[in-house]
PDB file of C-alpha atoms and ligand atoms in Angstrom:
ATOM      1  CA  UNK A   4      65.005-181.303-218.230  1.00 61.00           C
ATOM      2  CA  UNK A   5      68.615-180.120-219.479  1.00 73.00           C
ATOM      3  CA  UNK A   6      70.326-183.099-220.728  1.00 87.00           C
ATOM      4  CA  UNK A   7      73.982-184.317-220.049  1.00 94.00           C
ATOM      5  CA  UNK A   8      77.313-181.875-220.814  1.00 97.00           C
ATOM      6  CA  UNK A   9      78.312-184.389-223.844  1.00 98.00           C
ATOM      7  CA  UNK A  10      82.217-184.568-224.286  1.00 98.00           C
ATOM      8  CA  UNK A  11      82.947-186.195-227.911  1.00 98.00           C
ATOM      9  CA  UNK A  12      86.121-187.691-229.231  1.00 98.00           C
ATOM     10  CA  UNK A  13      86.816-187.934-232.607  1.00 98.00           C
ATOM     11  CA  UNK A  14      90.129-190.273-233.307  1.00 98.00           C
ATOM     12  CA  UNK A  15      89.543-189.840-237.047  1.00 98.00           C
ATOM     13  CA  UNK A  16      92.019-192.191-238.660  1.00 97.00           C
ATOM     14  CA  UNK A  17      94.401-193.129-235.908  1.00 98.00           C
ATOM     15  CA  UNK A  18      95.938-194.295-233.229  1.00 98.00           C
ATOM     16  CA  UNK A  19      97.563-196.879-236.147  1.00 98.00           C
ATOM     17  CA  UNK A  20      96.476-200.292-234.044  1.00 98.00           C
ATOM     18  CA  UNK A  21      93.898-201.740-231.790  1.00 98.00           C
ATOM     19  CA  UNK A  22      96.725-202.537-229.489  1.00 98.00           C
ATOM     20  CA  UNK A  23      97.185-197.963-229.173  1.00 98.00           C
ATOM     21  CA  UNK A  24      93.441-197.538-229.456  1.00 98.00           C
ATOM     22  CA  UNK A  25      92.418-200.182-226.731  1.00 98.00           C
ATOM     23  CA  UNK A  26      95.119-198.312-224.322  1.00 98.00           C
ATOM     24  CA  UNK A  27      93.918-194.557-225.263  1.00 98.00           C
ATOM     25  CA  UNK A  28      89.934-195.911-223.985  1.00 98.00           C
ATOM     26  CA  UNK A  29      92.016-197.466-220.934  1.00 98.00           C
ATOM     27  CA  UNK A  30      93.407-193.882-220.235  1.00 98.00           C
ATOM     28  CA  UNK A  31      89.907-192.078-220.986  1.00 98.00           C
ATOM     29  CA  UNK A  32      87.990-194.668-218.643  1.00 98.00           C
ATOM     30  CA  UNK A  33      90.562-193.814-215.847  1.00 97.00           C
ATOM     31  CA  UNK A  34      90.277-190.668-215.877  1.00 97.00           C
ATOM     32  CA  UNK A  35      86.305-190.110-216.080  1.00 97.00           C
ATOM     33  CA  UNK A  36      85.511-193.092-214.005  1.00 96.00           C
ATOM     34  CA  UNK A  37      84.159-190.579-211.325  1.00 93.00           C
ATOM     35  CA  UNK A  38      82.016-188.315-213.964  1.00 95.00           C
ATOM     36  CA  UNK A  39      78.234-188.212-213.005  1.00 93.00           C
ATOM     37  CA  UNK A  40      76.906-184.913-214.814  1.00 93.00           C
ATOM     38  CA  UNK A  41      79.381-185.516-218.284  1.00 96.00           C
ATOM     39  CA  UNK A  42      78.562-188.098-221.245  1.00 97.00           C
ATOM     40  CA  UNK A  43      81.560-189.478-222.867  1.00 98.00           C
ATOM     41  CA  UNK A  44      81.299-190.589-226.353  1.00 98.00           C
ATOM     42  CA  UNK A  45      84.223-192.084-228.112  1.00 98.00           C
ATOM     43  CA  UNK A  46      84.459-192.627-232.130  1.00 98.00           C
ATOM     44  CA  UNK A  47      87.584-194.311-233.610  1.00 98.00           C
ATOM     45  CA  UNK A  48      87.967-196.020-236.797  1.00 98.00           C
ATOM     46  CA  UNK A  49      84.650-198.284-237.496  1.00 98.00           C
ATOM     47  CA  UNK A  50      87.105-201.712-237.041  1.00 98.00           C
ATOM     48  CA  UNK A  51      88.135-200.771-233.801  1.00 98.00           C
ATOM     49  CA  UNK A  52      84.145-200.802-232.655  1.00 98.00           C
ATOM     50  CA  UNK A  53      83.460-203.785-231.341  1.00 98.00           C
ATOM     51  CA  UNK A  54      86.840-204.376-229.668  1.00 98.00           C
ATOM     52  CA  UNK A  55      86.605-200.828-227.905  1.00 98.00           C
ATOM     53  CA  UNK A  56      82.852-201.734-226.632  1.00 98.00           C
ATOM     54  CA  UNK A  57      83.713-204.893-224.584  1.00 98.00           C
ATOM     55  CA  UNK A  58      86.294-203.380-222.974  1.00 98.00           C
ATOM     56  CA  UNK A  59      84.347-200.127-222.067  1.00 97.00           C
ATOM     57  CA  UNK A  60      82.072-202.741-220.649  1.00 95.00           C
ATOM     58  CA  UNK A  61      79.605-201.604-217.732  1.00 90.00           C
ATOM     59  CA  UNK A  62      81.496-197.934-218.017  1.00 95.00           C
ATOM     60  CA  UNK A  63      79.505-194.567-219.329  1.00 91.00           C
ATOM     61  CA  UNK A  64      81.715-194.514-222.354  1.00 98.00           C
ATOM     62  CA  UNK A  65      79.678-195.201-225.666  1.00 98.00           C
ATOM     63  CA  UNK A  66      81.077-195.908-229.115  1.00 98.00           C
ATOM     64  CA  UNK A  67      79.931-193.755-232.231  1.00 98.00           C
ATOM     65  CA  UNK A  68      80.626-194.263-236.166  1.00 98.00           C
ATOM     66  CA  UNK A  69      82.695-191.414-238.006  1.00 98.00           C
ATOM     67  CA  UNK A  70      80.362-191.840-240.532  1.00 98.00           C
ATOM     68  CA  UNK A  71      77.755-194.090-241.669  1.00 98.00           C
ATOM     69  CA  UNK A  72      76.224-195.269-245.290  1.00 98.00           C
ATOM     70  CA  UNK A  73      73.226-193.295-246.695  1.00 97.00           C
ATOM     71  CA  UNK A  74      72.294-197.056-247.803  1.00 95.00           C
ATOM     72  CA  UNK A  75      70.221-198.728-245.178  1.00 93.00           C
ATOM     73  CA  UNK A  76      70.787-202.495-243.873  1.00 90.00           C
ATOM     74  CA  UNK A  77      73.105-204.808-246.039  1.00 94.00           C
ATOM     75  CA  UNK A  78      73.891-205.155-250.061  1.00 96.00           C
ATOM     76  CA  UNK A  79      75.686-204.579-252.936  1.00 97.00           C
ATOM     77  CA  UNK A  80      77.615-201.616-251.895  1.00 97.00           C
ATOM     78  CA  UNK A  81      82.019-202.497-251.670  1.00 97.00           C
ATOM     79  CA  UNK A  82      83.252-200.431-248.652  1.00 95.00           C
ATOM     80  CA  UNK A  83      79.932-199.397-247.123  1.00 96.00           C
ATOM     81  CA  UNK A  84      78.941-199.360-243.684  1.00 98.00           C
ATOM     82  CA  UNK A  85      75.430-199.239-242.810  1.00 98.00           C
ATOM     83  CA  UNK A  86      74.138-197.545-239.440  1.00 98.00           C
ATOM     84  CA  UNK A  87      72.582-201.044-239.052  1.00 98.00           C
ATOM     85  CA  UNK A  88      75.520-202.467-238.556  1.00 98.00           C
ATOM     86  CA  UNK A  89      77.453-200.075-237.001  1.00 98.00           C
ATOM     87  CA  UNK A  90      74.159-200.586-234.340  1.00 98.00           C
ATOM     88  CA  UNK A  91      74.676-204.227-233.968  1.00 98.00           C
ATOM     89  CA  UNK A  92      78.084-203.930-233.180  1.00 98.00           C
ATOM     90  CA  UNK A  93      76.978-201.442-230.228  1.00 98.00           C
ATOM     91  CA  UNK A  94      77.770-198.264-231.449  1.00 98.00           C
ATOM     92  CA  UNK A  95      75.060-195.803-230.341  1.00 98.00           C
ATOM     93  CA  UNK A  96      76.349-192.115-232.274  1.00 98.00           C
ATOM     94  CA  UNK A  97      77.422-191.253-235.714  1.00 98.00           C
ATOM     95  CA  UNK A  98      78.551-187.889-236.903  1.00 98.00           C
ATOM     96  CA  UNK A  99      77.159-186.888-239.944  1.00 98.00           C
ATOM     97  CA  UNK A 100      78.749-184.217-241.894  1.00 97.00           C
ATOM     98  CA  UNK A 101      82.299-183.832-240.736  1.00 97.00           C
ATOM     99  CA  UNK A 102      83.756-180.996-242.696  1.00 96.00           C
ATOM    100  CA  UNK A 103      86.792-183.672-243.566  1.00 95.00           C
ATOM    101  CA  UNK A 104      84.260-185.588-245.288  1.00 95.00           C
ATOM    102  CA  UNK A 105      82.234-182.284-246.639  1.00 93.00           C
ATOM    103  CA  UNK A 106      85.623-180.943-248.055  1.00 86.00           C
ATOM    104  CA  UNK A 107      85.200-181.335-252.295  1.00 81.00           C
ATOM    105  CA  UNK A 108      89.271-180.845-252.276  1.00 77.00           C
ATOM    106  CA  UNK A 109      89.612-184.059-250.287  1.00 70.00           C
ATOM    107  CA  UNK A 110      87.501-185.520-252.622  1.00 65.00           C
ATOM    108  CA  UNK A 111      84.707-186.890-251.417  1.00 80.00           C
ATOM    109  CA  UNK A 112      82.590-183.336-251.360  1.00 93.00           C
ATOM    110  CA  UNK A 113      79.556-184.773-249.094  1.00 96.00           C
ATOM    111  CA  UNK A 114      76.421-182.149-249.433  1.00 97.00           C
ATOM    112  CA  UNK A 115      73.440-181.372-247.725  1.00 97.00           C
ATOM    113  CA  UNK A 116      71.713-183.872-249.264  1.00 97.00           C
ATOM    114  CA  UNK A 117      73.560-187.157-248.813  1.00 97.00           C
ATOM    115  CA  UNK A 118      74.072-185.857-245.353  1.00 98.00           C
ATOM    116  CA  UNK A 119      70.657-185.741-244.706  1.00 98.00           C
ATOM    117  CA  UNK A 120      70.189-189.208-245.717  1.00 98.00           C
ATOM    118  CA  UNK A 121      72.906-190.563-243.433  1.00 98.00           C
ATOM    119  CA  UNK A 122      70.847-188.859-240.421  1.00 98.00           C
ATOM    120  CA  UNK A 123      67.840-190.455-241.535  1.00 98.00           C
ATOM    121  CA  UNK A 124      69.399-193.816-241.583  1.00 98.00           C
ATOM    122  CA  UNK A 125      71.173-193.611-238.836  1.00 98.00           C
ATOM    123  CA  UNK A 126      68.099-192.253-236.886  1.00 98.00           C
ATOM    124  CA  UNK A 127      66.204-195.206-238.318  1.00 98.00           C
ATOM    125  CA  UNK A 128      68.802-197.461-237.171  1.00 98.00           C
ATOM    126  CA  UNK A 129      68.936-196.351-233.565  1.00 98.00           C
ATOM    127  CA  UNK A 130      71.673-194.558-233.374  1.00 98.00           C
ATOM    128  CA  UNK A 131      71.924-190.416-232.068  1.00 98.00           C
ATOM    129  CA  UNK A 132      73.247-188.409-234.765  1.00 98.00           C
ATOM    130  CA  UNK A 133      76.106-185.760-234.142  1.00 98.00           C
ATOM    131  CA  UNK A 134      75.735-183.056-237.662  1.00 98.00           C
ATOM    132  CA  UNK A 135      78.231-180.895-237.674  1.00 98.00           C
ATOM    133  CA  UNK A 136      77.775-177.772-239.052  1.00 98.00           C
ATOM    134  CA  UNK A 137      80.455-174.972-240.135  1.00 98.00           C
ATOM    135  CA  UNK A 138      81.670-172.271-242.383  1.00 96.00           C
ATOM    136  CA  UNK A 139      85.266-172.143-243.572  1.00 94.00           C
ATOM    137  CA  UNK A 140      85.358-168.755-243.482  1.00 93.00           C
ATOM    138  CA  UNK A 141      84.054-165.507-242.094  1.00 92.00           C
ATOM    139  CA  UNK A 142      83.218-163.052-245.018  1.00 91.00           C
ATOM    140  CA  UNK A 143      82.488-159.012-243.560  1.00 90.00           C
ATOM    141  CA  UNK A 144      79.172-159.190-245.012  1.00 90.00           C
ATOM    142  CA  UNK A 145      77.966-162.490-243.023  1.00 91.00           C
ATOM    143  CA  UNK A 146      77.075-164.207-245.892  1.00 93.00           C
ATOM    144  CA  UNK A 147      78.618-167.481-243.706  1.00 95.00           C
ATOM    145  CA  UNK A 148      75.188-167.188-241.655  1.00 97.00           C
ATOM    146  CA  UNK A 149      73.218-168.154-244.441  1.00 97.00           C
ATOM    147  CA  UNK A 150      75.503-171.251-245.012  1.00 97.00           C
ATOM    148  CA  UNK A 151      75.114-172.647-241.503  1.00 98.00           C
ATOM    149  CA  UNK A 152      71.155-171.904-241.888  1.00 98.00           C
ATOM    150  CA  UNK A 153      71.161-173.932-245.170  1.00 98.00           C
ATOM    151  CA  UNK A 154      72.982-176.593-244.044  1.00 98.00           C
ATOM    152  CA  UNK A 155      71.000-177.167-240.977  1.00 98.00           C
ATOM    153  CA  UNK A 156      67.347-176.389-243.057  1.00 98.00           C
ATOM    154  CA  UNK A 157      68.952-179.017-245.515  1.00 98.00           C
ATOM    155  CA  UNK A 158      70.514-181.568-243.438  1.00 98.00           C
ATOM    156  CA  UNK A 159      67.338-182.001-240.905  1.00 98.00           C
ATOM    157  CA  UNK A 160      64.947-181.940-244.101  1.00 98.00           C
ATOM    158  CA  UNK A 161      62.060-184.352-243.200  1.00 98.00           C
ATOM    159  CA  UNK A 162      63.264-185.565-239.931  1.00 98.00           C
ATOM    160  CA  UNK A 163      60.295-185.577-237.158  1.00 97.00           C
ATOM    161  CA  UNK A 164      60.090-183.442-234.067  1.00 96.00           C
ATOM    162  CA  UNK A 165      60.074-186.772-232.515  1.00 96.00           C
ATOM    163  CA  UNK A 166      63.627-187.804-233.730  1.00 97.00           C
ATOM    164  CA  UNK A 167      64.784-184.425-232.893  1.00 97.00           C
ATOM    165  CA  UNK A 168      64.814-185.734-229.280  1.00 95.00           C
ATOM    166  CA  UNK A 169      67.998-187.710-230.619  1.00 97.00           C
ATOM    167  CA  UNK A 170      69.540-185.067-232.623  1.00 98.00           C
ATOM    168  CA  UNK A 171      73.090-183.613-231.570  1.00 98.00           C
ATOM    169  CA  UNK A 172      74.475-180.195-233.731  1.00 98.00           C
ATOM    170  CA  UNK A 173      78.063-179.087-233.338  1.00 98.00           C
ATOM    171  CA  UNK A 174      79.241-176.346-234.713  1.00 98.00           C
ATOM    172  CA  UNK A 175      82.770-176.402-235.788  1.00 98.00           C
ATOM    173  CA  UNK A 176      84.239-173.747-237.522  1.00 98.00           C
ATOM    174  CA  UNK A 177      86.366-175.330-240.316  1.00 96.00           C
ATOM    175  CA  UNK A 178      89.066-172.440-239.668  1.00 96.00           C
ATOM    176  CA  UNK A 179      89.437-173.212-236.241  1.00 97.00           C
ATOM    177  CA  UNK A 180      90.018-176.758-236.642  1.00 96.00           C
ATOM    178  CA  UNK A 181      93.284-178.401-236.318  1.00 92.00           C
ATOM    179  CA  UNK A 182      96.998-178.078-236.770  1.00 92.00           C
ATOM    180  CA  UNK A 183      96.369-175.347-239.636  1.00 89.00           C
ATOM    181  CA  UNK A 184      93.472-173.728-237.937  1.00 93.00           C
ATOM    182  CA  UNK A 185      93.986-170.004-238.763  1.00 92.00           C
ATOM    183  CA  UNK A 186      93.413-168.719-235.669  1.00 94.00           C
ATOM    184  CA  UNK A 187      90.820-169.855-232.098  1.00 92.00           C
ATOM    185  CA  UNK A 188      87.331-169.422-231.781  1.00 96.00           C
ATOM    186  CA  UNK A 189      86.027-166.979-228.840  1.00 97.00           C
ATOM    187  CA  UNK A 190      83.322-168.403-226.533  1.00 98.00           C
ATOM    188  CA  UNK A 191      81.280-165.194-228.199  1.00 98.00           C
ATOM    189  CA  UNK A 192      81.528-166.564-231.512  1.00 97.00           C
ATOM    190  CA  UNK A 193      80.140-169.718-230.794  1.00 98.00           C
ATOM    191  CA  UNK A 194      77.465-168.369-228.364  1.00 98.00           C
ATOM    192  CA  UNK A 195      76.100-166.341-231.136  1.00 97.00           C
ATOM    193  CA  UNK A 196      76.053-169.198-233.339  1.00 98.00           C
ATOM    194  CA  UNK A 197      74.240-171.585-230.550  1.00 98.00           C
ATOM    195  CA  UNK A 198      71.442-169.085-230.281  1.00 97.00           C
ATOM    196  CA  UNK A 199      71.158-168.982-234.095  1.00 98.00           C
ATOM    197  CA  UNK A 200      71.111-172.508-234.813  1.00 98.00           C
ATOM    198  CA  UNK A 201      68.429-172.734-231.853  1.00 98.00           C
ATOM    199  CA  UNK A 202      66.409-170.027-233.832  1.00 98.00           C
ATOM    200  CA  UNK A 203      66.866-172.296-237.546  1.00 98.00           C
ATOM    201  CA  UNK A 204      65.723-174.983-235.025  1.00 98.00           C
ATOM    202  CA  UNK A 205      62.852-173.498-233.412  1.00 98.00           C
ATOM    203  CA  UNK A 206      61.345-172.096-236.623  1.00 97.00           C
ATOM    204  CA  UNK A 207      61.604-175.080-238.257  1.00 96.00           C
ATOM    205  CA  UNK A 208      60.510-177.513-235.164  1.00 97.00           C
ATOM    206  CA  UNK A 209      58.748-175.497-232.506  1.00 96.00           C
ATOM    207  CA  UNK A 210      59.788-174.145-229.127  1.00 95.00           C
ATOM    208  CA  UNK A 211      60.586-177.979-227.475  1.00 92.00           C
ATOM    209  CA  UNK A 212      63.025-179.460-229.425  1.00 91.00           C
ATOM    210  CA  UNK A 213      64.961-176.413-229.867  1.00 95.00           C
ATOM    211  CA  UNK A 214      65.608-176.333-226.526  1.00 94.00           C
ATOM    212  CA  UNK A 215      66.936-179.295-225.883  1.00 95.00           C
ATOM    213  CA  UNK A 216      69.173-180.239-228.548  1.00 97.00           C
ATOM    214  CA  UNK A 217      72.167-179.935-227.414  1.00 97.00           C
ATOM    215  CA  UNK A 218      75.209-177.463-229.509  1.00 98.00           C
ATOM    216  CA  UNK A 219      78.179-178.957-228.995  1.00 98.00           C
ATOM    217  CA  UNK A 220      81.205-176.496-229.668  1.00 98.00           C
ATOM    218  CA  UNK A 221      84.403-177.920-232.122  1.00 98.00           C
ATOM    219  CA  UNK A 222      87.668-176.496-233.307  1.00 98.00           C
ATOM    220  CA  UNK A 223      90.981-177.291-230.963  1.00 97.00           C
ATOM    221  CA  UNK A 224      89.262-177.725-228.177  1.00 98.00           C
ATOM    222  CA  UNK A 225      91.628-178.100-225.343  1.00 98.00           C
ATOM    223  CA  UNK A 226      92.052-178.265-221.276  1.00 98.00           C
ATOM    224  CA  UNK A 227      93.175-174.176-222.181  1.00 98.00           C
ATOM    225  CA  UNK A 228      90.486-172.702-223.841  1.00 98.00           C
ATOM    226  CA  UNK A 229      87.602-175.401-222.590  1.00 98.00           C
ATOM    227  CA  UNK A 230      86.223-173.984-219.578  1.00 97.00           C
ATOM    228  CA  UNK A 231      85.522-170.349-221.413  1.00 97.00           C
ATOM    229  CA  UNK A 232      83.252-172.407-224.126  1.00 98.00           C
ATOM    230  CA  UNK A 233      81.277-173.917-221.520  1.00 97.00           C
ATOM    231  CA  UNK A 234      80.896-171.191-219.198  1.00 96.00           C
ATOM    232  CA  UNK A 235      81.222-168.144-221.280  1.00 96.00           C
ATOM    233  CA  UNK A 236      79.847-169.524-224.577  1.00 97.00           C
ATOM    234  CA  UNK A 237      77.120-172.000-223.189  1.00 97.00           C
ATOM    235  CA  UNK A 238      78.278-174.574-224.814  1.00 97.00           C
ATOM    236  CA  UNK A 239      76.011-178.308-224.139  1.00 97.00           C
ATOM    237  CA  UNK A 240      79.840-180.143-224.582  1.00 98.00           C
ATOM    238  CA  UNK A 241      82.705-180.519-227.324  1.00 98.00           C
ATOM    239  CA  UNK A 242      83.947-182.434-230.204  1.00 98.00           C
ATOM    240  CA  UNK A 243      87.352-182.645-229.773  1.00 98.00           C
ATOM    241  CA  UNK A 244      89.869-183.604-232.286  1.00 98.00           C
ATOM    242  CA  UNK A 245      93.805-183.683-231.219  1.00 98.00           C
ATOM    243  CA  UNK A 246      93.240-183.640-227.784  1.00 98.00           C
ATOM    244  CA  UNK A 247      90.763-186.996-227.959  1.00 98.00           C
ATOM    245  CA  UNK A 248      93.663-189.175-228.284  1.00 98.00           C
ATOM    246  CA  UNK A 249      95.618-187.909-225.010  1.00 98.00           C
ATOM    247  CA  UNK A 250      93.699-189.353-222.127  1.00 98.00           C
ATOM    248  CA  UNK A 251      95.375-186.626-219.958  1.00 98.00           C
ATOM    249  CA  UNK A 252      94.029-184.165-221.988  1.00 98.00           C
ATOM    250  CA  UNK A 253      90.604-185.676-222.582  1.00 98.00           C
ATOM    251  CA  UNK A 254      90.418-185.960-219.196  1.00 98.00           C
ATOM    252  CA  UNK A 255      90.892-182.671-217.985  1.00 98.00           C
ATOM    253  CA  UNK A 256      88.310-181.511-220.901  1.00 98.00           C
ATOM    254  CA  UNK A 257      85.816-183.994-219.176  1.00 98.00           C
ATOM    255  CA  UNK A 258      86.401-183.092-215.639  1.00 98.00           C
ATOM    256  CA  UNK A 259      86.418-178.993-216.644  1.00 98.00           C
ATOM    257  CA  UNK A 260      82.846-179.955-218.267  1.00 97.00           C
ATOM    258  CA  UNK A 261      81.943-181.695-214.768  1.00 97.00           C
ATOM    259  CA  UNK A 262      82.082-179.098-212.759  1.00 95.00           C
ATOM    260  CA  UNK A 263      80.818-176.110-215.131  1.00 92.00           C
ATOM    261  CA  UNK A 264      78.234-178.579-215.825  1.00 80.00           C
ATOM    262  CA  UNK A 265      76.782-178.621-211.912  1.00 60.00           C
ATOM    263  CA  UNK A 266      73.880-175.922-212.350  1.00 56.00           C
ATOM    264  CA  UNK A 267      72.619-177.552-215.588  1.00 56.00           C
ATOM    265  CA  UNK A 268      70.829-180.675-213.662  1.00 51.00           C
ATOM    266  CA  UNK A 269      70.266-179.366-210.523  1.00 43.00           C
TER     267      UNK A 269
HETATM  268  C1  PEP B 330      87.536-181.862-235.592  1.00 83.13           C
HETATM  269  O1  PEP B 330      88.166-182.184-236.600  1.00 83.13           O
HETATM  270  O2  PEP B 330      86.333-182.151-235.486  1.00 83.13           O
HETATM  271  C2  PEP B 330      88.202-181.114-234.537  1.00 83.13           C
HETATM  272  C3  PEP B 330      87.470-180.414-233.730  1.00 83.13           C
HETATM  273  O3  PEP B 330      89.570-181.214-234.497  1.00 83.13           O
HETATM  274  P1  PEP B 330      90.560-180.427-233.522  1.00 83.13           P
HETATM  275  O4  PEP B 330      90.015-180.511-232.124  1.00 83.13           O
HETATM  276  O5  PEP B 330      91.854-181.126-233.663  1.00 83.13           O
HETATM  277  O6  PEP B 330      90.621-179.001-234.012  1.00 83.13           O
END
């Protein structure tokens, strides 16, 4: 069965307080109370976790971690998180692989590998992974296609067809992202790269888990441009940056992604 449209916000390091964060969920909840055929997931700074799930309460909001540890459980490891935790304070997502945190020039230069063992813990922890997955550029000679196939083959290594049930990819082209994005995706571009990520997957995993995983789409996402993803592009939802901390906006995202979503359950 097709699963949920899944509409992702990614606060990244802001708003600046609890206080701003506490009223941005406020605004989201308002706005998507009515959603039936959308999943909202919300992930803010780690502190603001705990606060943000009591007041999300009985809602269909759910909390993710930015990030998690590749270490597993507790220990000796100053300014770690560990999925565990993030867990047991209720958070049921973490991306994995944000190209902020893959980015050597920001310097912390995550690869493949350490990526791969923050899915596996947070996996073994319980919570849904989100791997996101882009090239920074386009070269002529497509040599960006064999990127996004190594850092899928790489990042899934040794994760079970079972656990692929829990598995979320978005593809995010790092020049599409933000304020200094060089230019907007097309819904082409990233319906290309859906059905080639489903190939890596269904080489690698068989026909069934392919299928379902859902490809989120990434890269200023906005009310504008999100309706042509999802319709055009086939996109299973978003991770949206900017536009996550406007309620308005988030709203309208979620609500476009209701009703393109109507065929996929029915
Ligand atoms: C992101 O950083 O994951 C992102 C998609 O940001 P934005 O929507 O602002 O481009």
């Amino acid at each position: 069965m097709a699963k949920r449209t899944l509409i992702a916000g990614n606060w990244k390091m802001n708003p600046p307080s609890v206080r701003e964060a506490e009223k941005i969920l406020k605004g989201v909840m308002a706005r998507t109370a009515g959603l039936r055929k959308t999943e909202i997931v919300i992930f803010p700074p780690s502190v603001f976790i705990e606060r943000l799930v009591k007041i999300a309460g009985r809602s269909k909001i759910r909390l993710g971690a930015q990030d998690v540890s590749v270490q597993s459980g507790s220990g000796a490891f100053t300014g770690e998180v560990s999925a565990d935790m993030f867990y047991d304070s209720r958070a049921r997502y973490a991306i994995a692989g944000h190209s902020e945190r893959r980015n050597p020039s920001a310097g912390r230069g995550e690869s493949n590998h350490e990526i791969n063992f923050k899915i596996k813990a947070a996996l073994a922890a319980g919570l849904s992974p989100v791997l996101c997955v882009g090239e920074r550029e386009r070269d002529r000679d497509h040599a960006y296609l064999q990127l996004i196939k190594s850092q899928v083959e790489e990042c899934l290594k040794g994760i079970s067809k079972k656990s692929m049930e829990k598995m979320i990819i978005a593809y995010e082209p790092v020049w599409a992202i933000g304020r200094n994005a060089v230019r907007e995706a097309v819904p082409e571009e990233f319906q290309e790269m859906k059905i080639f990520i489903k190939k890596i997957l269904a080489d690698k995993f068989g026909i069934v888990p392919a299928d379902t995983v859902r490809i989120l789409y990434g890269g200023s996402v906005s009310p504008k441009n999100a309706e042509g993803f999802l319709r055009e592009g086939e996109a299973d939802g978003f991770l949206v940056g900017r536009d996550s901390l406007s309620p308005d906006k988030f709203g309208r995202i979620a609500k476009i992604a209701e009703d393109a979503g109507q065929w996929r359950l029915s």
